[in-house]
Amino acid sequence: MIKYKTVLFDMDGVLAEVSKSYRAAIILTCHSYGAKSVTDDIVTEWKIRGNANCDWTLSRNLILDAKDGRNDVTLEEVTETFEIFYQGTKDTEGLYKLETLIPTRQLLTELRKRSKGGMGIVTGRPRSDCMKFLKDMNLEDFFDVHYCAEDGLKKPDPFPVQSVCKQMGIEPDKSVVLIGDTPDDIRAAVAAGCSGVGVTTPEAVAAQEAKGKPHTSAPMSVAMKECGADMILPPGFVELVNYFAETQ
């Protein structure tokens, strides 16, 4: 069944496996300011609530909310600490080095052939981090437009999706699909007049499999479906290509 003509991607949890990088940096940053009670499950709960597209701000909010967190910590302090963990220093390797590509290069090549107007990225990452990942994965030529943290409003606001569509010369309608891993991604797509497809992250799949449950039962996946996702796909979203027409 052909549903879509153009594909846009969130980066973290969709293209990039970040459980050992961004997710780990959030938790390590929180612990650095006394909030030892912050766990991966708590981070997931906040992501499900929404308005959590900036990991620096999210880290600070988690610290302020935690009973054991430092209640006077500033965003500047949190950002600096987060970046030390993520980027590394001259003495320690940055967590970004642990990131890997989730979908296959072959799948992205095929989707690029089928996606009208090219492919775009809509991410909350700083542009330098976005481009560094693409360079490290040799994917710099795969994406035509990159909307990053510096470019203005963040998801779940529809502006990032609308902006990418405008730059790509396409109308934001249901034939344009944003692939995301959080409710903020789906809300942004739907509010922009586009479609949203959720993907379950690799670590969430593992957690559900350990319970003998399908990946679609993961809390984040359930939340994305409730926000209006057309479907929830497993990591790597291999099936997505079947919803695009073959190139002639």
Short mmCIF file of C-alpha atoms in Angstrom, two decimals:
data_model
loop_
_atom_site.label_atom_id
_atom_site.label_comp_id
_atom_site.label_asym_id
_atom_site.label_seq_id
_atom_site.Cartn_x
_atom_site.Cartn_y
_atom_site.Cartn_z
CA MET A 1 0.00 0.00 0.00
CA ILE A 2 1.48 3.33 -1.08
CA LYS A 3 1.00 5.95 1.64
CA TYR A 4 3.95 8.34 1.45
CA LYS A 5 5.98 10.33 -1.07
CA THR A 6 8.61 12.09 1.07
CA VAL A 7 10.41 10.98 4.23
CA LEU A 8 11.89 13.08 7.03
CA PHE A 9 13.81 11.69 10.00
CA ASP A 10 14.43 12.51 13.59
CA MET A 11 18.02 11.53 14.39
CA ASP A 12 18.40 10.16 17.93
CA GLY A 13 16.78 6.76 18.41
CA VAL A 14 15.83 6.65 14.73
CA LEU A 15 19.05 6.98 12.76
CA ALA A 16 21.49 7.05 15.67
CA GLU A 17 21.59 4.54 18.54
CA VAL A 18 22.10 6.87 21.51
CA SER A 19 21.41 4.84 24.65
CA LYS A 20 25.13 4.92 25.49
CA SER A 21 25.68 8.52 24.39
CA TYR A 22 22.94 11.13 24.78
CA ARG A 23 20.86 9.05 27.20
CA ALA A 24 23.93 8.19 29.26
CA ALA A 25 25.04 11.84 29.27
CA ILE A 26 21.66 12.92 30.67
CA ILE A 27 21.89 10.46 33.55
CA LEU A 28 25.56 11.17 34.28
CA THR A 29 24.88 14.91 34.26
CA CYS A 30 21.98 14.52 36.69
CA HIS A 31 24.10 12.38 39.00
CA SER A 32 26.86 15.00 38.88
CA TYR A 33 24.49 17.47 40.56
CA GLY A 34 23.32 15.08 43.25
CA ALA A 35 20.26 13.69 41.44
CA LYS A 36 21.29 10.05 41.83
CA SER A 37 17.63 9.03 41.78
CA VAL A 38 17.35 9.82 38.05
CA THR A 39 17.24 6.60 36.03
CA ASP A 40 16.68 5.71 32.39
CA ASP A 41 13.04 4.89 33.18
CA ILE A 42 12.53 8.36 34.64
CA VAL A 43 14.09 9.98 31.54
CA THR A 44 11.69 7.93 29.41
CA GLU A 45 8.73 9.10 31.51
CA TRP A 46 9.69 12.74 30.91
CA LYS A 47 10.15 12.12 27.18
CA ILE A 48 6.68 10.58 27.06
CA ARG A 49 5.19 13.68 28.70
CA GLY A 50 6.61 15.80 25.89
CA ASN A 51 8.36 19.15 25.51
CA ALA A 52 11.62 17.33 26.15
CA ASN A 53 13.47 17.84 22.88
CA CYS A 54 16.50 19.63 24.34
CA ASP A 55 18.62 17.27 26.43
CA TRP A 56 20.38 20.16 28.23
CA THR A 57 17.08 21.62 29.41
CA LEU A 58 15.71 18.18 30.19
CA SER A 59 18.75 17.37 32.32
CA ARG A 60 18.34 20.57 34.33
CA ASN A 61 14.61 19.98 34.80
CA LEU A 62 15.27 16.44 36.02
CA ILE A 63 17.83 17.73 38.54
CA LEU A 64 15.49 20.45 39.83
CA ASP A 65 12.61 17.96 40.12
CA ALA A 66 14.61 15.30 41.94
CA LYS A 67 14.52 15.44 45.76
CA ASP A 68 18.25 14.75 45.84
CA GLY A 69 19.15 17.20 43.05
CA ARG A 70 20.83 20.58 43.52
CA ASN A 71 18.01 23.10 43.42
CA ASP A 72 20.07 26.10 42.29
CA VAL A 73 21.81 24.56 39.28
CA THR A 74 21.85 26.74 36.16
CA LEU A 75 21.32 25.73 32.56
CA GLU A 76 24.83 26.96 31.78
CA GLU A 77 26.34 24.63 34.39
CA VAL A 78 24.29 21.67 33.21
CA THR A 79 25.14 22.30 29.56
CA GLU A 80 28.86 22.48 30.30
CA THR A 81 28.79 19.24 32.29
CA PHE A 82 26.67 17.44 29.69
CA GLU A 83 29.04 18.46 26.92
CA ILE A 84 32.07 17.22 28.85
CA PHE A 85 30.50 13.77 29.01
CA TYR A 86 29.21 13.79 25.43
CA GLN A 87 32.09 15.47 23.59
CA GLY A 88 34.89 14.25 25.89
CA THR A 89 38.06 16.06 26.92
CA LYS A 90 41.74 15.71 26.10
CA ASP A 91 41.89 13.00 28.76
CA THR A 92 38.55 11.22 28.30
CA GLU A 93 36.81 9.95 25.17
CA GLY A 94 33.40 11.42 24.41
CA LEU A 95 30.28 9.27 24.63
CA TYR A 96 29.40 10.22 21.05
CA LYS A 97 32.04 7.71 19.98
CA LEU A 98 29.66 4.94 21.09
CA GLU A 99 26.92 5.91 18.63
CA THR A 100 26.05 3.53 15.81
CA LEU A 101 23.74 3.63 12.79
CA ILE A 102 20.43 1.82 13.35
CA PRO A 103 19.00 1.40 9.79
CA THR A 104 21.10 -0.16 7.08
CA ARG A 105 22.82 1.98 4.50
CA GLN A 106 21.08 -0.10 1.84
CA LEU A 107 17.65 0.85 3.20
CA LEU A 108 18.50 4.55 3.36
CA THR A 109 19.80 4.37 -0.22
CA GLU A 110 16.52 2.86 -1.40
CA LEU A 111 14.40 5.35 0.55
CA ARG A 112 16.37 8.22 -0.93
CA LYS A 113 15.59 6.94 -4.43
CA ARG A 114 11.88 6.82 -3.65
CA SER A 115 11.51 10.01 -1.57
CA LYS A 116 10.21 12.97 -3.58
CA GLY A 117 12.37 16.07 -3.11
CA GLY A 118 15.08 14.13 -1.29
CA MET A 119 15.24 13.37 2.43
CA GLY A 120 15.37 15.69 5.42
CA ILE A 121 16.41 15.59 9.07
CA VAL A 122 14.44 17.26 11.88
CA THR A 123 16.49 16.99 15.07
CA GLY A 124 16.98 18.70 18.39
CA ARG A 125 20.74 18.15 18.13
CA PRO A 126 23.11 21.07 17.71
CA ARG A 127 24.12 21.29 14.05
CA SER A 128 27.72 20.34 14.82
CA ASP A 129 26.61 17.09 16.49
CA CYS A 130 24.20 16.31 13.66
CA MET A 131 26.80 16.79 10.95
CA LYS A 132 29.46 14.95 12.95
CA PHE A 133 27.26 11.85 13.15
CA LEU A 134 26.48 11.98 9.44
CA LYS A 135 30.17 12.37 8.65
CA ASP A 136 31.17 9.53 10.95
CA MET A 137 28.59 7.27 9.29
CA ASN A 138 29.49 8.48 5.78
CA LEU A 139 25.93 9.76 5.24
CA GLU A 140 26.61 13.40 4.47
CA ASP A 141 25.21 13.13 0.93
CA PHE A 142 22.01 11.32 1.92
CA PHE A 143 20.08 14.26 3.38
CA ASP A 144 19.21 17.51 1.62
CA VAL A 145 17.97 19.61 4.56
CA HIS A 146 18.92 19.54 8.25
CA TYR A 147 16.83 21.35 10.86
CA CYS A 148 18.85 21.53 14.09
CA ALA A 149 18.74 23.07 17.56
CA GLU A 150 19.99 26.46 16.39
CA ASP A 151 17.28 26.86 13.75
CA GLY A 152 14.46 28.03 15.99
CA LEU A 153 11.42 26.44 17.61
CA LYS A 154 11.68 22.83 18.69
CA LYS A 155 9.36 19.88 18.34
CA PRO A 156 6.51 19.38 19.27
CA ASP A 157 5.97 22.75 17.59
CA PRO A 158 5.14 22.12 13.91
CA PHE A 159 7.57 24.79 12.69
CA PRO A 160 10.62 22.49 12.32
CA VAL A 161 8.68 20.12 10.05
CA GLN A 162 7.11 22.97 8.10
CA SER A 163 10.51 24.62 7.67
CA VAL A 164 12.12 21.47 6.26
CA CYS A 165 9.21 20.98 3.85
CA LYS A 166 9.54 24.57 2.65
CA GLN A 167 13.28 24.21 2.09
CA MET A 168 12.72 20.98 0.19
CA GLY A 169 10.05 22.58 -2.00
CA ILE A 170 7.24 20.26 -0.93
CA GLU A 171 3.84 20.83 0.62
CA PRO A 172 3.43 19.62 4.23
CA ASP A 173 0.63 17.10 3.77
CA LYS A 174 -0.13 13.50 4.69
CA SER A 175 2.16 12.19 1.93
CA VAL A 176 5.12 13.57 3.91
CA VAL A 177 6.09 11.35 6.84
CA LEU A 178 8.34 12.10 9.80
CA ILE A 179 9.95 9.05 11.39
CA GLY A 180 10.44 9.62 15.12
CA ASP A 181 10.92 7.86 18.44
CA THR A 182 9.08 10.19 20.84
CA PRO A 183 5.61 11.75 21.19
CA ASP A 184 7.17 15.18 20.45
CA ASP A 185 8.12 13.90 16.97
CA ILE A 186 4.63 12.61 16.25
CA ARG A 187 2.93 15.72 17.62
CA ALA A 188 5.13 17.96 15.46
CA ALA A 189 4.36 15.95 12.32
CA VAL A 190 0.61 15.86 12.91
CA ALA A 191 0.43 19.56 13.82
CA ALA A 192 2.30 20.39 10.59
CA GLY A 193 -0.32 18.50 8.57
CA CYS A 194 2.03 15.60 7.84
CA SER A 195 2.08 11.95 8.86
CA GLY A 196 4.05 10.50 11.73
CA VAL A 197 5.50 7.01 12.06
CA GLY A 198 7.02 5.89 15.33
CA VAL A 199 9.94 3.54 15.79
CA THR A 200 10.76 1.64 18.94
CA THR A 201 14.36 2.11 20.06
CA PRO A 202 16.66 -0.92 20.31
CA GLU A 203 16.89 -0.73 24.11
CA ALA A 204 13.09 -0.54 24.43
CA VAL A 205 12.73 -3.62 22.21
CA ALA A 206 15.16 -5.53 24.42
CA ALA A 207 13.23 -4.53 27.54
CA GLN A 208 9.93 -5.73 26.07
CA GLU A 209 11.40 -8.97 24.74
CA ALA A 210 12.70 -9.74 28.24
CA LYS A 211 9.06 -9.57 29.40
CA GLY A 212 7.84 -11.66 26.47
CA LYS A 213 5.96 -8.67 25.01
CA PRO A 214 5.95 -7.10 21.51
CA HIS A 215 7.94 -3.93 20.85
CA THR A 216 4.70 -1.99 20.32
CA SER A 217 3.90 -2.42 24.02
CA ALA A 218 6.86 -0.29 25.09
CA PRO A 219 5.58 2.80 26.97
CA MET A 220 7.07 5.24 24.45
CA SER A 221 5.59 3.29 21.54
CA VAL A 222 2.15 3.26 23.14
CA ALA A 223 2.40 7.02 23.73
CA MET A 224 3.38 7.68 20.09
CA LYS A 225 0.38 5.71 18.83
CA GLU A 226 -1.88 7.70 21.16
CA CYS A 227 -0.42 10.91 19.70
CA GLY A 228 -1.51 9.92 16.20
CA ALA A 229 1.30 7.82 14.74
CA ASP A 230 0.16 5.89 11.67
CA MET A 231 2.10 2.85 12.88
CA ILE A 232 4.95 1.80 15.14
CA LEU A 233 7.86 0.04 13.44
CA PRO A 234 10.77 -1.88 15.00
CA PRO A 235 14.32 -0.46 14.96
CA GLY A 236 15.71 -0.10 11.46
CA PHE A 237 12.17 0.40 10.02
CA VAL A 238 12.81 -2.03 7.13
CA GLU A 239 9.09 -2.19 6.29
CA LEU A 240 8.92 1.57 5.63
CA VAL A 241 10.13 1.20 2.06
CA ASN A 242 6.96 -0.76 1.21
CA TYR A 243 4.88 2.38 1.76
CA PHE A 244 6.69 4.30 -1.00
CA ALA A 245 6.25 3.79 -4.72
CA GLU A 246 9.13 2.14 -6.53
CA THR A 247 11.25 4.36 -8.74
CA GLN A 248 10.55 4.05 -12.45
#
